[in-house]
Coordinates of C-alpha atoms in Angstrom, one line a residue:
D1 CA 230.5 -204.7 -33.0
T2 CA 228.9 -202.3 -35.5
L3 CA 225.7 -200.5 -34.8
W4 CA 223.9 -202.9 -37.1
D5 CA 225.3 -205.9 -35.2
L6 CA 224.0 -204.5 -31.9
A7 CA 220.6 -203.8 -33.4
I8 CA 220.3 -207.4 -34.7
A9 CA 221.3 -208.7 -31.3
E10 CA 218.7 -206.6 -29.6
V11 CA 216.0 -207.8 -32.0
E12 CA 217.0 -211.4 -31.4
K13 CA 216.8 -210.8 -27.6
R14 CA 213.3 -209.3 -27.9
E15 CA 212.0 -212.0 -30.1
H16 CA 213.4 -214.8 -27.9
P17 CA 213.5 -213.4 -24.3
G18 CA 215.2 -215.7 -21.8
D19 CA 217.1 -217.6 -24.5
D20 CA 220.5 -216.0 -24.2
D21 CA 222.2 -219.3 -25.3
V22 CA 220.9 -219.1 -28.8
K23 CA 223.1 -216.8 -30.9
P24 CA 222.2 -215.3 -34.2
G25 CA 222.4 -217.9 -37.0
E26 CA 222.3 -220.8 -34.5
V27 CA 219.4 -223.3 -34.5
W28 CA 216.9 -223.3 -31.6
E29 CA 216.2 -226.8 -30.5
K30 CA 213.5 -227.7 -28.0
S31 CA 211.6 -230.9 -26.9
V32 CA 208.0 -231.2 -25.8
L33 CA 206.4 -234.3 -24.3
F34 CA 202.6 -234.7 -24.7
M35 CA 200.9 -237.0 -22.2
G36 CA 197.4 -237.3 -20.7
N37 CA 194.1 -239.2 -20.9
K38 CA 193.9 -242.0 -23.5
N39 CA 191.9 -240.7 -26.5
G40 CA 192.1 -237.2 -25.0
G41 CA 193.1 -235.5 -28.3
K42 CA 196.9 -235.3 -27.9
T43 CA 197.6 -236.4 -31.5
T44 CA 195.0 -233.9 -32.9
I45 CA 196.7 -231.1 -31.0
I46 CA 200.2 -232.0 -32.2
L47 CA 199.0 -232.2 -35.9
R48 CA 197.3 -228.8 -35.6
C49 CA 200.5 -227.3 -34.1
L50 CA 202.5 -228.7 -37.0
E51 CA 199.9 -227.6 -39.5
R52 CA 199.6 -231.2 -40.9
E53 CA 196.4 -232.2 -42.6
E54 CA 196.4 -235.8 -41.4
S55 CA 193.8 -238.0 -39.7
P56 CA 195.0 -238.8 -36.2
K57 CA 195.7 -242.4 -35.4
P58 CA 195.8 -244.2 -32.0
T59 CA 199.2 -243.7 -30.4
L60 CA 201.1 -246.9 -29.5
A61 CA 203.5 -246.5 -26.5
L62 CA 205.8 -243.6 -27.2
E63 CA 205.8 -241.8 -30.6
Y64 CA 208.0 -239.1 -32.0
T65 CA 207.7 -236.4 -34.7
F66 CA 209.3 -233.0 -35.2
G67 CA 208.6 -229.6 -36.6
R68 CA 210.8 -226.9 -38.2
R69 CA 210.2 -223.2 -38.3
A70 CA 212.3 -220.3 -39.5
R71 CA 212.4 -217.2 -37.2
R72 CA 213.0 -214.9 -40.2
H73 CA 213.7 -215.2 -43.9
N74 CA 217.1 -216.6 -44.9
T75 CA 217.8 -218.0 -41.4
P76 CA 218.3 -221.6 -40.3
K77 CA 215.1 -223.4 -39.3
D78 CA 214.6 -224.1 -35.6
V79 CA 213.7 -227.6 -34.6
A80 CA 211.1 -228.8 -32.1
H81 CA 211.0 -232.5 -31.1
F82 CA 207.5 -233.7 -30.2
W83 CA 207.1 -236.8 -28.1
E84 CA 203.7 -238.3 -27.4
L85 CA 203.0 -240.9 -24.6
G86 CA 200.1 -243.2 -25.4
G87 CA 198.1 -245.4 -23.1
G88 CA 197.0 -242.8 -20.6
T89 CA 198.8 -243.6 -17.3
S90 CA 199.7 -247.3 -18.1
L91 CA 203.0 -246.5 -19.8
V92 CA 204.2 -243.6 -17.7
E93 CA 207.6 -245.1 -17.1
L94 CA 208.5 -244.5 -20.7
I95 CA 208.9 -240.8 -20.0
R96 CA 212.5 -241.7 -19.1
I97 CA 213.3 -242.1 -22.8
P98 CA 212.7 -238.6 -24.0
I99 CA 213.7 -236.6 -20.8
T100 CA 217.4 -236.9 -20.3
S101 CA 220.2 -234.8 -18.7
H102 CA 221.3 -233.8 -22.2
N103 CA 218.0 -232.0 -23.1
I104 CA 216.6 -231.1 -19.7
R105 CA 217.3 -227.4 -20.2
S106 CA 215.2 -227.3 -23.3
F107 CA 212.4 -229.7 -22.3
A108 CA 208.7 -228.9 -21.6
V109 CA 205.6 -231.0 -20.8
V110 CA 202.1 -230.6 -22.1
L111 CA 199.5 -232.5 -20.0
V112 CA 196.2 -233.1 -21.9
L113 CA 193.2 -233.8 -19.6
D114 CA 189.9 -234.9 -21.0
L115 CA 187.3 -232.5 -19.6
S116 CA 184.5 -234.9 -20.5
K117 CA 185.8 -237.5 -18.0
P118 CA 186.1 -235.7 -14.6
N119 CA 186.2 -239.0 -12.7
E120 CA 189.6 -239.7 -14.4
L121 CA 190.9 -236.2 -14.3
W122 CA 192.7 -236.1 -10.9
T123 CA 194.1 -239.6 -11.0
T124 CA 195.5 -239.1 -14.5
M125 CA 197.0 -235.7 -13.7
E126 CA 198.5 -236.9 -10.4
S127 CA 200.0 -240.2 -11.7
L128 CA 201.6 -238.6 -14.8
L129 CA 203.0 -235.5 -13.0
Q130 CA 204.3 -237.4 -10.0
V131 CA 206.4 -239.8 -12.1
T132 CA 207.6 -237.0 -14.4
R133 CA 208.6 -234.8 -11.5
S134 CA 210.4 -237.6 -9.7
H135 CA 212.4 -238.4 -12.9
V136 CA 213.3 -234.8 -13.5
N137 CA 214.4 -234.3 -9.9
K138 CA 216.7 -237.3 -10.2
I139 CA 218.3 -235.7 -13.2
L140 CA 218.7 -232.4 -11.4
T141 CA 220.3 -234.2 -8.4
K142 CA 222.9 -235.7 -10.7
L143 CA 223.4 -232.3 -12.4
E144 CA 224.1 -230.7 -9.1
K145 CA 227.2 -232.8 -8.9
T146 CA 228.3 -232.8 -12.5
N147 CA 227.1 -229.3 -13.7
P148 CA 225.8 -227.3 -10.7
E149 CA 225.5 -224.1 -12.7
V150 CA 222.9 -225.7 -15.1
A151 CA 221.0 -227.3 -12.2
A152 CA 220.9 -223.9 -10.4
E153 CA 219.7 -222.2 -13.7
I154 CA 216.9 -224.7 -14.1
K155 CA 215.7 -224.4 -10.5
Q156 CA 215.7 -220.6 -10.8
R157 CA 213.8 -220.7 -14.0
M158 CA 211.0 -222.5 -12.2
W159 CA 210.1 -219.3 -10.5
N160 CA 210.5 -216.9 -13.5
H161 CA 206.8 -216.9 -14.2
L162 CA 206.0 -215.3 -10.9
Q163 CA 206.9 -211.8 -10.0
R164 CA 209.1 -211.4 -7.0
D165 CA 206.4 -209.7 -5.0
H166 CA 203.7 -212.2 -6.0
P167 CA 201.6 -212.9 -2.9
D168 CA 201.5 -216.7 -3.7
C169 CA 205.2 -217.4 -3.7
A170 CA 205.0 -219.3 -0.4
L171 CA 201.8 -221.2 -1.4
V172 CA 202.9 -222.8 -4.7
D173 CA 205.3 -225.6 -5.8
P174 CA 206.4 -224.9 -9.4
F175 CA 207.0 -227.9 -11.7
P176 CA 210.7 -228.3 -12.4
I177 CA 210.3 -227.8 -16.2
P178 CA 207.8 -225.7 -18.2
L179 CA 204.3 -227.2 -18.1
V180 CA 201.1 -226.5 -20.0
I181 CA 197.8 -228.1 -19.0
I182 CA 195.2 -228.4 -21.7
G183 CA 191.6 -229.3 -21.0
S184 CA 190.4 -231.0 -24.1
K185 CA 186.9 -231.7 -25.5
Y186 CA 185.5 -228.4 -24.3
D187 CA 182.5 -228.9 -26.6
I188 CA 181.3 -231.9 -24.5
F189 CA 182.3 -230.2 -21.3
H190 CA 180.3 -227.1 -22.2
E191 CA 177.1 -229.2 -22.1
F192 CA 177.7 -230.1 -18.4
D193 CA 175.7 -228.4 -15.6
Y194 CA 177.1 -225.0 -14.8
E195 CA 178.0 -225.9 -11.2
I196 CA 179.9 -229.0 -12.3
R197 CA 181.8 -226.9 -14.9
K198 CA 182.6 -224.4 -12.2
I199 CA 184.1 -227.0 -9.8
I200 CA 186.2 -228.5 -12.6
S201 CA 187.4 -225.1 -13.9
K202 CA 188.2 -223.8 -10.4
T203 CA 190.1 -227.0 -9.5
L204 CA 192.2 -226.9 -12.7
R205 CA 192.9 -223.2 -12.1
F206 CA 194.3 -224.1 -8.7
V207 CA 196.4 -227.1 -10.0
S208 CA 197.8 -225.0 -12.8
H209 CA 198.7 -222.1 -10.6
Y210 CA 200.1 -224.4 -7.9
Y211 CA 202.5 -226.0 -10.5
G212 CA 203.3 -222.7 -12.2
A213 CA 201.7 -224.0 -15.4
S214 CA 199.7 -222.4 -18.2
L215 CA 196.1 -223.5 -18.6
V216 CA 193.9 -223.6 -21.7
F217 CA 190.6 -225.3 -22.6
T218 CA 190.3 -226.5 -26.2
S219 CA 188.2 -228.6 -28.6
K220 CA 188.0 -229.2 -32.3
S221 CA 187.0 -225.5 -32.7
E222 CA 189.6 -223.7 -34.8
A223 CA 189.6 -220.6 -32.5
L224 CA 190.3 -222.7 -29.4
L225 CA 193.0 -224.8 -31.1
L226 CA 194.8 -221.6 -32.1
K227 CA 194.9 -220.6 -28.4
A228 CA 196.4 -224.0 -27.4
R229 CA 198.8 -223.7 -30.4
A230 CA 200.0 -220.3 -29.2
L231 CA 201.1 -221.7 -25.8
I232 CA 202.8 -224.7 -27.4
N233 CA 204.6 -222.6 -30.0
H234 CA 205.9 -220.5 -27.1
L235 CA 207.5 -223.7 -25.6
A236 CA 208.6 -225.3 -28.9
F237 CA 209.8 -222.3 -31.0
G238 CA 210.1 -219.4 -28.6
Y239 CA 207.2 -217.4 -30.0
D240 CA 206.0 -214.5 -27.9
K241 CA 204.0 -215.5 -24.9
S242 CA 200.3 -214.4 -25.0
K243 CA 199.3 -212.0 -22.3
S244 CA 195.6 -212.4 -22.8
V245 CA 193.6 -214.0 -20.0
S246 CA 190.1 -215.6 -19.8
L247 CA 189.0 -216.5 -16.2
D248 CA 185.2 -216.7 -16.7
P249 CA 184.1 -220.3 -15.9
S250 CA 181.2 -219.9 -18.4
K251 CA 183.8 -219.6 -21.2
P252 CA 186.9 -221.5 -22.2
L253 CA 189.7 -220.8 -19.8
F254 CA 193.0 -219.3 -21.1
I255 CA 195.5 -218.5 -18.4
P256 CA 199.3 -218.2 -19.1
A257 CA 201.5 -219.1 -16.3
G258 CA 201.8 -216.5 -13.5
L259 CA 198.7 -214.6 -14.5
D260 CA 196.4 -216.1 -11.9
S261 CA 196.3 -215.9 -8.1
M262 CA 194.9 -217.8 -5.1
S263 CA 192.8 -214.8 -4.2
Q264 CA 191.1 -214.8 -7.6
I265 CA 190.7 -218.6 -7.5
G266 CA 189.2 -218.7 -4.1
L267 CA 188.6 -221.6 -1.7
P268 CA 187.9 -225.2 -2.8
P269 CA 184.2 -225.7 -3.7
A270 CA 183.0 -227.2 -0.5
S271 CA 180.5 -226.4 2.3
D272 CA 181.6 -225.4 5.8
S273 CA 180.6 -228.7 7.2
D274 CA 182.7 -230.5 4.5
F275 CA 185.7 -228.5 5.5
G276 CA 185.3 -229.6 9.1
T277 CA 185.6 -233.3 8.1
V278 CA 188.5 -233.0 5.5
R279 CA 192.0 -233.7 6.8
A280 CA 194.8 -232.5 4.6
N281 CA 198.4 -231.6 5.1
T282 CA 198.9 -229.4 2.0
P283 CA 196.6 -227.1 -0.2
L284 CA 197.0 -229.6 -3.0
E285 CA 195.8 -232.5 -0.9
L286 CA 192.8 -230.4 0.3
W287 CA 191.7 -229.6 -3.2
K288 CA 192.2 -233.2 -4.2
K289 CA 189.9 -234.5 -1.4
V290 CA 187.2 -231.9 -2.1
F291 CA 187.3 -232.6 -5.9
E292 CA 187.2 -236.4 -5.4
K293 CA 184.2 -236.1 -3.1
T294 CA 182.2 -234.7 -6.1
F295 CA 183.9 -236.9 -8.7
P296 CA 184.9 -240.3 -7.1
P297 CA 188.1 -241.4 -9.0
K298 CA 188.4 -244.5 -11.1
T299 CA 191.0 -246.9 -9.7
F300 CA 194.5 -247.0 -11.3
R301 CA 193.6 -250.4 -12.7
D302 CA 190.5 -249.0 -14.5
L303 CA 192.8 -246.6 -16.3
Q304 CA 195.2 -249.2 -17.5
D305 CA 195.5 -249.7 -21.3
T306 CA 194.7 -253.4 -21.7
K307 CA 194.6 -253.6 -25.5
D308 CA 197.3 -255.8 -27.0
P309 CA 199.2 -253.7 -29.6
A310 CA 200.0 -256.8 -31.5
Q311 CA 196.3 -257.1 -32.4
D312 CA 196.1 -253.6 -33.7
S313 CA 195.2 -253.6 -37.4
Q314 CA 197.2 -250.4 -38.1
Y315 CA 200.4 -252.3 -37.4
A316 CA 199.6 -255.5 -39.3
E317 CA 202.5 -257.1 -41.2
Y318 CA 201.6 -260.4 -42.9
E319 CA 205.0 -262.3 -42.5
V320 CA 205.4 -261.2 -38.9
D321 CA 201.8 -262.0 -38.0
V322 CA 202.0 -265.5 -39.5
M323 CA 205.2 -266.2 -37.6
R324 CA 203.7 -264.9 -34.4
A325 CA 200.6 -267.1 -34.8
Q326 CA 202.9 -270.1 -35.4
K327 CA 204.8 -269.3 -32.2
N328 CA 201.6 -268.8 -30.2
Q329 CA 200.5 -272.3 -31.3
E330 CA 203.9 -273.8 -30.3
L331 CA 203.6 -272.0 -26.9
E332 CA 200.1 -273.4 -26.3
Q333 CA 201.3 -276.9 -27.2
Y334 CA 204.2 -276.6 -24.9
K335 CA 202.0 -275.5 -22.0
R336 CA 199.6 -278.4 -22.6
N337 CA 202.5 -280.9 -22.6
A338 CA 204.0 -279.3 -19.5
S339 CA 200.7 -279.5 -17.7
K340 CA 200.3 -283.2 -18.7
S341 CA 203.8 -284.1 -17.6
W342 CA 203.2 -282.3 -14.3
K343 CA 200.0 -284.2 -13.6
E344 CA 201.7 -287.5 -14.4
M345 CA 204.6 -287.0 -12.1
D346 CA 204.6 -289.4 -9.2
F347 CA 205.7 -287.7 -6.0
D348 CA 207.2 -290.0 -3.4
S349 CA 205.7 -289.1 0.0
D350 CA 208.8 -290.6 1.7

């Protein structure tokens, strides 16, 4: 290699640290799954990241889009695949479609939690992350047999955000793939009582640190959207990771992974008498019980998306809708006939 070749390679390495597999001239290809509260603002965040001036529409099931960016002039554009899971927690099993053994090395998750709905916050977070983690772990178990080097690399990467001498290494359980937690609708959240905001902020700091995730609060404010966009661009296009931190609960939080600590977060917001009655086996379970004492959770059934997509006007198609109406009439007639026949049946008691 010439001196210039070595210089180019060094610049590539500095611009995209940790991505040794991408060689000069090759296309960087990443995938990001957005999930979270229904109507929590996922689509708005995606459109802002892709710099698209479109009005967000309700997401039906699982939707896909992509973005392309060039690292420098006269170079191939990198590709980021953006998946969005609709329906809150009701369609979580669909995460198996975008997350596969073929793209697990380049996959990341963005969890969008609606700060204006604290009673849904923990249930939504827990349901989505548990199913996603279980699915990823199944993929890693298979990879350990078919490609143990890749599996070992992914597991090691889980800990890269923490320094080796970080005091919390024994207290956290990093998510198996990169994770960003976004607290949306900060403009509404900011109107809450300070003590309520402090409990929510402190809890989300713990959850994010426990899972090795980055945390950012955002709203429709351009300045806050830019901060969320910076974290997502790091996942999707390998842009430099921000090193700024905002821990003040009276302001929007912004904490890149690995830049918080249990000592800074402190104990769960509960009185000494409450601690005496709480029974928990893990720090995560303790925080959950303390949080849900202040914000009793909605049941899983309450969070289900019961709207029939076939009745959504944005997906109307005249020919299809006419045929569907006809089939619905035929089905109702069949059920009436079946019910009538059933009642007329003469059962012999012998």
